[in-house]
mmCIF file of C-alpha atoms in Angstrom:
data_model
loop_
_atom_site.group_PDB
_atom_site.id
_atom_site.type_symbol
_atom_site.label_atom_id
_atom_site.label_comp_id
_atom_site.label_asym_id
_atom_site.label_seq_id
_atom_site.Cartn_x
_atom_site.Cartn_y
_atom_site.Cartn_z
ATOM 1 C CA UNK A 1 0.000 0.000 0.000
ATOM 2 C CA UNK A 2 2.746 2.382 0.986
ATOM 3 C CA UNK A 3 4.618 1.605 -2.195
ATOM 4 C CA UNK A 4 1.505 2.328 -4.248
ATOM 5 C CA UNK A 5 1.010 5.676 -2.535
ATOM 6 C CA UNK A 6 4.649 6.533 -3.058
ATOM 7 C CA UNK A 7 4.403 5.612 -6.728
ATOM 8 C CA UNK A 8 1.300 7.736 -7.207
ATOM 9 C CA UNK A 9 2.937 10.637 -5.419
ATOM 10 C CA UNK A 10 6.003 10.330 -7.596
ATOM 11 C CA UNK A 11 3.901 10.256 -10.759
ATOM 12 C CA UNK A 12 1.953 13.313 -9.617
ATOM 13 C CA UNK A 13 5.156 15.145 -8.774
ATOM 14 C CA UNK A 14 6.749 14.304 -12.098
ATOM 15 C CA UNK A 15 3.569 15.232 -13.974
ATOM 16 C CA UNK A 16 3.395 18.525 -12.126
ATOM 17 C CA UNK A 17 7.004 19.280 -12.925
ATOM 18 C CA UNK A 18 6.470 18.434 -16.583
ATOM 19 C CA UNK A 19 3.311 20.560 -16.732
ATOM 20 C CA UNK A 20 5.092 23.445 -15.053
ATOM 21 C CA UNK A 21 7.964 23.187 -17.518
ATOM 22 C CA UNK A 22 5.610 23.007 -20.502
ATOM 23 C CA UNK A 23 3.526 25.948 -19.330
ATOM 24 C CA UNK A 24 6.679 27.888 -18.579
ATOM 25 C CA UNK A 25 7.956 27.237 -22.086
ATOM 26 C CA UNK A 26 4.605 28.250 -23.599
ATOM 27 C CA UNK A 27 4.449 31.479 -21.606
ATOM 28 C CA UNK A 28 8.079 32.273 -22.387
ATOM 29 C CA UNK A 29 7.424 31.690 -26.082
ATOM 30 C CA UNK A 30 4.414 34.000 -25.951
ATOM 31 C CA UNK A 31 6.400 36.619 -24.054
ATOM 32 C CA UNK A 32 9.213 36.540 -26.587
ATOM 33 C CA UNK A 33 6.740 36.650 -29.451
ATOM 34 C CA UNK A 34 5.044 39.617 -27.819
ATOM 35 C CA UNK A 35 8.396 41.340 -27.351
ATOM 36 C CA UNK A 36 9.278 40.760 -30.995
ATOM 37 C CA UNK A 37 5.906 42.107 -32.114
ATOM 38 C CA UNK A 38 6.301 45.155 -29.875
ATOM 39 C CA UNK A 39 9.766 45.754 -31.292
ATOM 40 C CA UNK A 40 8.498 45.302 -34.851
ATOM 41 C CA UNK A 41 5.656 47.753 -34.312
ATOM 42 C CA UNK A 42 8.021 50.259 -32.745
ATOM 43 C CA UNK A 43 10.441 49.961 -35.646
ATOM 44 C CA UNK A 44 7.635 50.275 -38.178
ATOM 45 C CA UNK A 45 6.279 53.365 -36.439
ATOM 46 C CA UNK A 46 9.757 54.910 -36.196
ATOM 47 C CA UNK A 47 10.025 55.015 -39.975
ATOM 48 C CA UNK A 48 6.432 54.994 -41.202
ATOM 49 C CA UNK A 49 5.295 58.008 -39.160
ATOM 50 C CA UNK A 50 7.920 60.426 -40.570
ATOM 51 C CA UNK A 51 7.306 58.957 -44.026
ATOM 52 C CA UNK A 52 3.576 59.584 -43.658
ATOM 53 C CA UNK A 53 4.091 63.185 -42.540
ATOM 54 C CA UNK A 54 6.552 63.869 -45.357
ATOM 55 C CA UNK A 55 4.271 62.283 -47.960
ATOM 56 C CA UNK A 56 1.310 64.291 -46.668
ATOM 57 C CA UNK A 57 3.287 67.542 -46.744
ATOM 58 C CA UNK A 58 4.425 66.951 -50.318
ATOM 59 C CA UNK A 59 0.941 65.819 -51.341
ATOM 60 C CA UNK A 60 -0.555 69.013 -49.932
ATOM 61 C CA UNK A 61 1.905 71.151 -51.866
ATOM 62 C CA UNK A 62 1.377 69.228 -55.104
ATOM 63 C CA UNK A 63 -2.362 69.637 -54.590
ATOM 64 C CA UNK A 64 -1.913 73.360 -54.009
ATOM 65 C CA UNK A 65 0.008 73.697 -57.268
ATOM 66 C CA UNK A 66 -2.610 71.729 -59.192
ATOM 67 C CA UNK A 67 -5.481 73.732 -57.745
ATOM 68 C CA UNK A 68 -3.636 76.971 -58.470
ATOM 69 C CA UNK A 69 -2.816 75.924 -62.014
ATOM 70 C CA UNK A 70 -6.375 74.789 -62.670
ATOM 71 C CA UNK A 71 -7.938 77.959 -61.313
ATOM 72 C CA UNK A 72 -5.536 80.714 -62.286
ATOM 73 C CA UNK A 73 -3.894 82.037 -65.393
ATOM 74 C CA UNK A 74 -0.130 81.952 -65.360
ATOM 75 C CA UNK A 75 1.628 85.065 -64.170
ATOM 76 C CA UNK A 76 3.110 85.579 -67.615
ATOM 77 C CA UNK A 77 -0.305 85.439 -69.280
ATOM 78 C CA UNK A 78 -1.924 87.730 -66.749
ATOM 79 C CA UNK A 79 0.788 90.312 -66.195
ATOM 80 C CA UNK A 80 2.796 90.029 -69.372
ATOM 81 C CA UNK A 81 5.996 89.194 -67.500
ATOM 82 C CA UNK A 82 7.812 86.187 -66.064
ATOM 83 C CA UNK A 83 6.960 86.772 -62.412
ATOM 84 C CA UNK A 84 6.735 83.415 -60.657
ATOM 85 C CA UNK A 85 4.011 83.971 -58.065
ATOM 86 C CA UNK A 86 1.860 87.011 -57.259
ATOM 87 C CA UNK A 87 2.952 86.879 -53.617
ATOM 88 C CA UNK A 88 5.636 89.523 -53.339
ATOM 89 C CA UNK A 89 9.336 88.828 -52.976
ATOM 90 C CA UNK A 90 9.114 87.311 -49.493
ATOM 91 C CA UNK A 91 6.136 85.116 -50.302
ATOM 92 C CA UNK A 92 7.670 84.028 -53.586
ATOM 93 C CA UNK A 93 10.906 83.005 -51.876
ATOM 94 C CA UNK A 94 9.013 81.001 -49.281
ATOM 95 C CA UNK A 95 6.773 79.301 -51.830
ATOM 96 C CA UNK A 96 9.756 78.224 -53.908
ATOM 97 C CA UNK A 97 12.090 77.031 -51.176
ATOM 98 C CA UNK A 98 9.476 75.525 -48.880
ATOM 99 C CA UNK A 99 8.153 73.550 -51.841
ATOM 100 C CA UNK A 100 11.696 72.418 -52.606
ATOM 101 C CA UNK A 101 12.096 71.421 -48.960
ATOM 102 C CA UNK A 102 8.974 69.268 -49.082
ATOM 103 C CA UNK A 103 10.236 67.399 -52.137
ATOM 104 C CA UNK A 104 13.642 66.825 -50.574
ATOM 105 C CA UNK A 105 12.234 65.902 -47.162
ATOM 106 C CA UNK A 106 10.056 63.159 -48.632
ATOM 107 C CA UNK A 107 12.985 61.707 -50.561
ATOM 108 C CA UNK A 108 15.117 61.943 -47.423
ATOM 109 C CA UNK A 109 12.605 59.951 -45.354
ATOM 110 C CA UNK A 110 12.516 57.241 -48.010
ATOM 111 C CA UNK A 111 16.317 57.143 -48.170
ATOM 112 C CA UNK A 112 16.667 56.850 -44.388
ATOM 113 C CA UNK A 113 14.265 53.924 -44.399
ATOM 114 C CA UNK A 114 16.113 52.204 -47.243
ATOM 115 C CA UNK A 115 19.486 52.640 -45.560
ATOM 116 C CA UNK A 116 18.413 51.741 -42.035
ATOM 117 C CA UNK A 117 16.038 48.805 -42.516
ATOM 118 C CA UNK A 118 16.117 48.081 -46.289
ATOM 119 C CA UNK A 119 12.392 47.359 -46.155
ATOM 120 C CA UNK A 120 9.762 48.115 -43.542
ATOM 121 C CA UNK A 121 8.191 45.046 -41.920
ATOM 122 C CA UNK A 122 4.501 45.801 -41.444
ATOM 123 C CA UNK A 123 3.649 42.354 -40.109
ATOM 124 C CA UNK A 124 2.612 40.505 -43.249
ATOM 125 C CA UNK A 125 4.084 39.782 -46.646
ATOM 126 C CA UNK A 126 1.012 41.234 -48.312
ATOM 127 C CA UNK A 127 1.364 44.598 -46.560
ATOM 128 C CA UNK A 128 5.128 44.655 -47.060
ATOM 129 C CA UNK A 129 4.667 44.025 -50.768
ATOM 130 C CA UNK A 130 1.977 46.682 -51.022
ATOM 131 C CA UNK A 131 4.185 49.292 -49.350
ATOM 132 C CA UNK A 132 7.015 48.486 -51.760
ATOM 133 C CA UNK A 133 4.597 48.890 -54.673
ATOM 134 C CA UNK A 134 3.340 52.251 -53.408
ATOM 135 C CA UNK A 135 6.840 53.615 -52.838
ATOM 136 C CA UNK A 136 7.740 52.461 -56.330
ATOM 137 C CA UNK A 137 4.618 54.228 -57.610
ATOM 138 C CA UNK A 138 5.845 57.562 -56.269
ATOM 139 C CA UNK A 139 9.322 56.902 -57.627
ATOM 140 C CA UNK A 140 7.943 56.104 -61.081
ATOM 141 C CA UNK A 141 5.696 59.181 -61.028
ATOM 142 C CA UNK A 142 8.861 61.248 -60.751
ATOM 143 C CA UNK A 143 11.141 59.195 -62.993
ATOM 144 C CA UNK A 144 8.855 58.133 -65.870
ATOM 145 C CA UNK A 145 10.032 59.659 -69.149
ATOM 146 C CA UNK A 146 6.906 59.246 -71.263
ATOM 147 C CA UNK A 147 6.050 61.940 -73.795
ATOM 148 C CA UNK A 148 2.786 62.633 -71.978
ATOM 149 C CA UNK A 149 4.642 63.819 -68.873
ATOM 150 C CA UNK A 150 7.594 65.721 -70.267
ATOM 151 C CA UNK A 151 10.934 66.495 -68.617
ATOM 152 C CA UNK A 152 9.763 68.881 -65.874
ATOM 153 C CA UNK A 153 10.094 67.329 -62.398
ATOM 154 C CA UNK A 154 11.608 64.222 -63.938
ATOM 155 C CA UNK A 155 14.004 62.730 -61.406
ATOM 156 C CA UNK A 156 15.528 59.362 -62.163
ATOM 157 C CA UNK A 157 15.880 56.829 -59.390
ATOM 158 C CA UNK A 158 19.521 57.611 -58.695
ATOM 159 C CA UNK A 159 18.804 61.339 -58.594
ATOM 160 C CA UNK A 160 15.968 60.792 -56.145
ATOM 161 C CA UNK A 161 18.237 58.816 -53.827
ATOM 162 C CA UNK A 162 21.014 61.394 -54.146
ATOM 163 C CA UNK A 163 18.661 64.223 -53.181
ATOM 164 C CA UNK A 164 17.410 62.149 -50.273
ATOM 165 C CA UNK A 165 20.995 61.569 -49.158
ATOM 166 C CA UNK A 166 21.819 65.289 -49.213
ATOM 167 C CA UNK A 167 19.114 66.191 -46.682
ATOM 168 C CA UNK A 168 19.961 63.483 -44.145
ATOM 169 C CA UNK A 169 21.548 64.744 -40.948
ATOM 170 C CA UNK A 170 23.787 62.077 -39.446
ATOM 171 C CA UNK A 171 24.501 62.280 -35.705
ATOM 172 C CA UNK A 172 27.788 61.525 -34.047
ATOM 173 C CA UNK A 173 28.342 57.861 -33.190
ATOM 174 C CA UNK A 174 26.029 56.746 -30.405
ATOM 175 C CA UNK A 175 24.063 60.002 -30.323
ATOM 176 C CA UNK A 176 20.842 59.039 -32.049
ATOM 177 C CA UNK A 177 19.594 58.091 -35.470
ATOM 178 C CA UNK A 178 19.757 59.793 -38.861
ATOM 179 C CA UNK A 179 16.989 62.271 -39.563
ATOM 180 C CA UNK A 180 16.092 64.807 -42.206
ATOM 181 C CA UNK A 181 17.222 68.404 -41.974
ATOM 182 C CA UNK A 182 14.871 70.950 -40.472
ATOM 183 C CA UNK A 183 13.761 73.780 -42.749
ATOM 184 C CA UNK A 184 16.181 76.208 -41.073
ATOM 185 C CA UNK A 185 19.108 73.808 -41.496
ATOM 186 C CA UNK A 186 18.000 73.167 -45.073
ATOM 187 C CA UNK A 187 18.111 76.879 -45.946
ATOM 188 C CA UNK A 188 21.466 77.336 -44.231
ATOM 189 C CA UNK A 189 22.958 74.419 -46.125
ATOM 190 C CA UNK A 190 21.557 75.791 -49.376
ATOM 191 C CA UNK A 191 23.303 79.114 -48.736
ATOM 192 C CA UNK A 192 26.618 77.607 -47.622
ATOM 193 C CA UNK A 193 27.247 74.473 -49.685
ATOM 194 C CA UNK A 194 27.498 74.523 -53.502
ATOM 195 C CA UNK A 195 27.489 70.720 -53.600
ATOM 196 C CA UNK A 196 24.141 70.711 -51.840
ATOM 197 C CA UNK A 197 22.683 73.189 -54.318
ATOM 198 C CA UNK A 198 23.998 71.155 -57.240
ATOM 199 C CA UNK A 199 21.517 68.352 -56.633
ATOM 200 C CA UNK A 200 18.560 70.549 -55.740
ATOM 201 C CA UNK A 201 18.896 73.436 -58.199
ATOM 202 C CA UNK A 202 17.190 71.546 -61.068
ATOM 203 C CA UNK A 203 14.170 70.875 -58.863
ATOM 204 C CA UNK A 204 13.992 74.532 -57.868
ATOM 205 C CA UNK A 205 14.059 75.540 -61.528
ATOM 206 C CA UNK A 206 11.247 73.084 -62.239
ATOM 207 C CA UNK A 207 9.174 74.628 -59.447
ATOM 208 C CA UNK A 208 9.626 78.023 -61.094
ATOM 209 C CA UNK A 209 8.730 76.585 -64.474
ATOM 210 C CA UNK A 210 5.575 75.059 -63.011
ATOM 211 C CA UNK A 211 4.012 78.497 -62.681
ATOM 212 C CA UNK A 212 5.249 79.898 -65.968
ATOM 213 C CA UNK A 213 4.481 76.820 -68.108
ATOM 214 C CA UNK A 214 1.737 74.834 -66.340
ATOM 215 C CA UNK A 215 0.966 72.712 -69.392
ATOM 216 C CA UNK A 216 4.466 71.256 -69.196
ATOM 217 C CA UNK A 217 4.022 69.872 -65.694
ATOM 218 C CA UNK A 218 0.348 69.149 -65.018
ATOM 219 C CA UNK A 219 0.542 65.541 -66.189
ATOM 220 C CA UNK A 220 3.407 64.605 -63.888
ATOM 221 C CA UNK A 221 1.968 66.479 -60.922
ATOM 222 C CA UNK A 222 -1.371 64.701 -61.329
ATOM 223 C CA UNK A 223 0.365 61.348 -61.438
ATOM 224 C CA UNK A 224 2.414 62.263 -58.365
ATOM 225 C CA UNK A 225 -0.732 63.473 -56.598
ATOM 226 C CA UNK A 226 -2.400 60.096 -57.132
ATOM 227 C CA UNK A 227 0.673 58.091 -56.105
ATOM 228 C CA UNK A 228 1.126 60.065 -52.885
ATOM 229 C CA UNK A 229 -2.580 59.826 -52.091
ATOM 230 C CA UNK A 230 -2.437 56.035 -52.411
ATOM 231 C CA UNK A 231 0.613 55.889 -50.125
ATOM 232 C CA UNK A 232 -1.032 58.097 -47.496
ATOM 233 C CA UNK A 233 -4.228 56.024 -47.571
ATOM 234 C CA UNK A 234 -2.164 52.893 -46.994
ATOM 235 C CA UNK A 235 -0.114 54.309 -44.111
ATOM 236 C CA UNK A 236 -3.124 55.964 -42.445
ATOM 237 C CA UNK A 237 -6.147 54.001 -43.718
ATOM 238 C CA UNK A 238 -8.543 55.222 -41.013
ATOM 239 C CA UNK A 239 -7.505 58.868 -41.428
ATOM 240 C CA UNK A 240 -6.520 59.035 -37.755
ATOM 241 C CA UNK A 241 -3.048 60.564 -37.853
ATOM 242 C CA UNK A 242 -3.662 62.949 -40.752
ATOM 243 C CA UNK A 243 -7.427 63.315 -41.231
ATOM 244 C CA UNK A 244 -7.166 66.123 -43.805
ATOM 245 C CA UNK A 245 -4.395 64.749 -46.023
ATOM 246 C CA UNK A 246 -6.188 62.135 -48.109
ATOM 247 C CA UNK A 247 -8.123 64.062 -50.722
ATOM 248 C CA UNK A 248 -7.007 63.861 -54.319
ATOM 249 C CA UNK A 249 -7.070 67.045 -56.320
ATOM 250 C CA UNK A 250 -8.040 65.362 -59.570
ATOM 251 C CA UNK A 251 -9.284 62.037 -60.856
#
């Protein structure tokens, strides 16, 4: 009898130990999986949030240009001269350079993401593939050389990456992560560094040409407007982070 009780007790003890070990392994696996998911979400947010803001800022400016071009005569047609914008010298300077900044800032956010993580893991192959397609859509909108779009605002893939590289501010080792220049730093670098201006000057000239020759740029801007709108809708599908940045200017 005593031996039977001892045997049962031993079996119960062993079973309890095995169950404890199994449950411990299960909980540890879930904890690690949760940690990995938390880390993945944090990494995705670290790069997708700045990308969303930059895309929305550029989309808003492209939309402004399209609305202006659709609703106004060009300055040359109206005034008989080559004035860029009827805003005065200060307003004209801001419109030109702040628009240039938005273009460069978007390309900088994309370049940081490509250099830091190569691709952004959004939790599923389907979403990862879709993001890659949407980023490629914006790239193609700028690089496509079809006759229907013309050469204005045409930036080939290597040029886009080079512009993105120029606006990345790299911290000292161990002092943070790369980020895009602020507008103030952007203007200072424009004034001080000829090499910086070399990459961005053609885009600035295209911004000027947009107002003087709207027919030469409308097609590309419309295509860019649609591509950015699709990207924004994907990154913020419920319109929570940027509720006013999803409207397309044209169909």
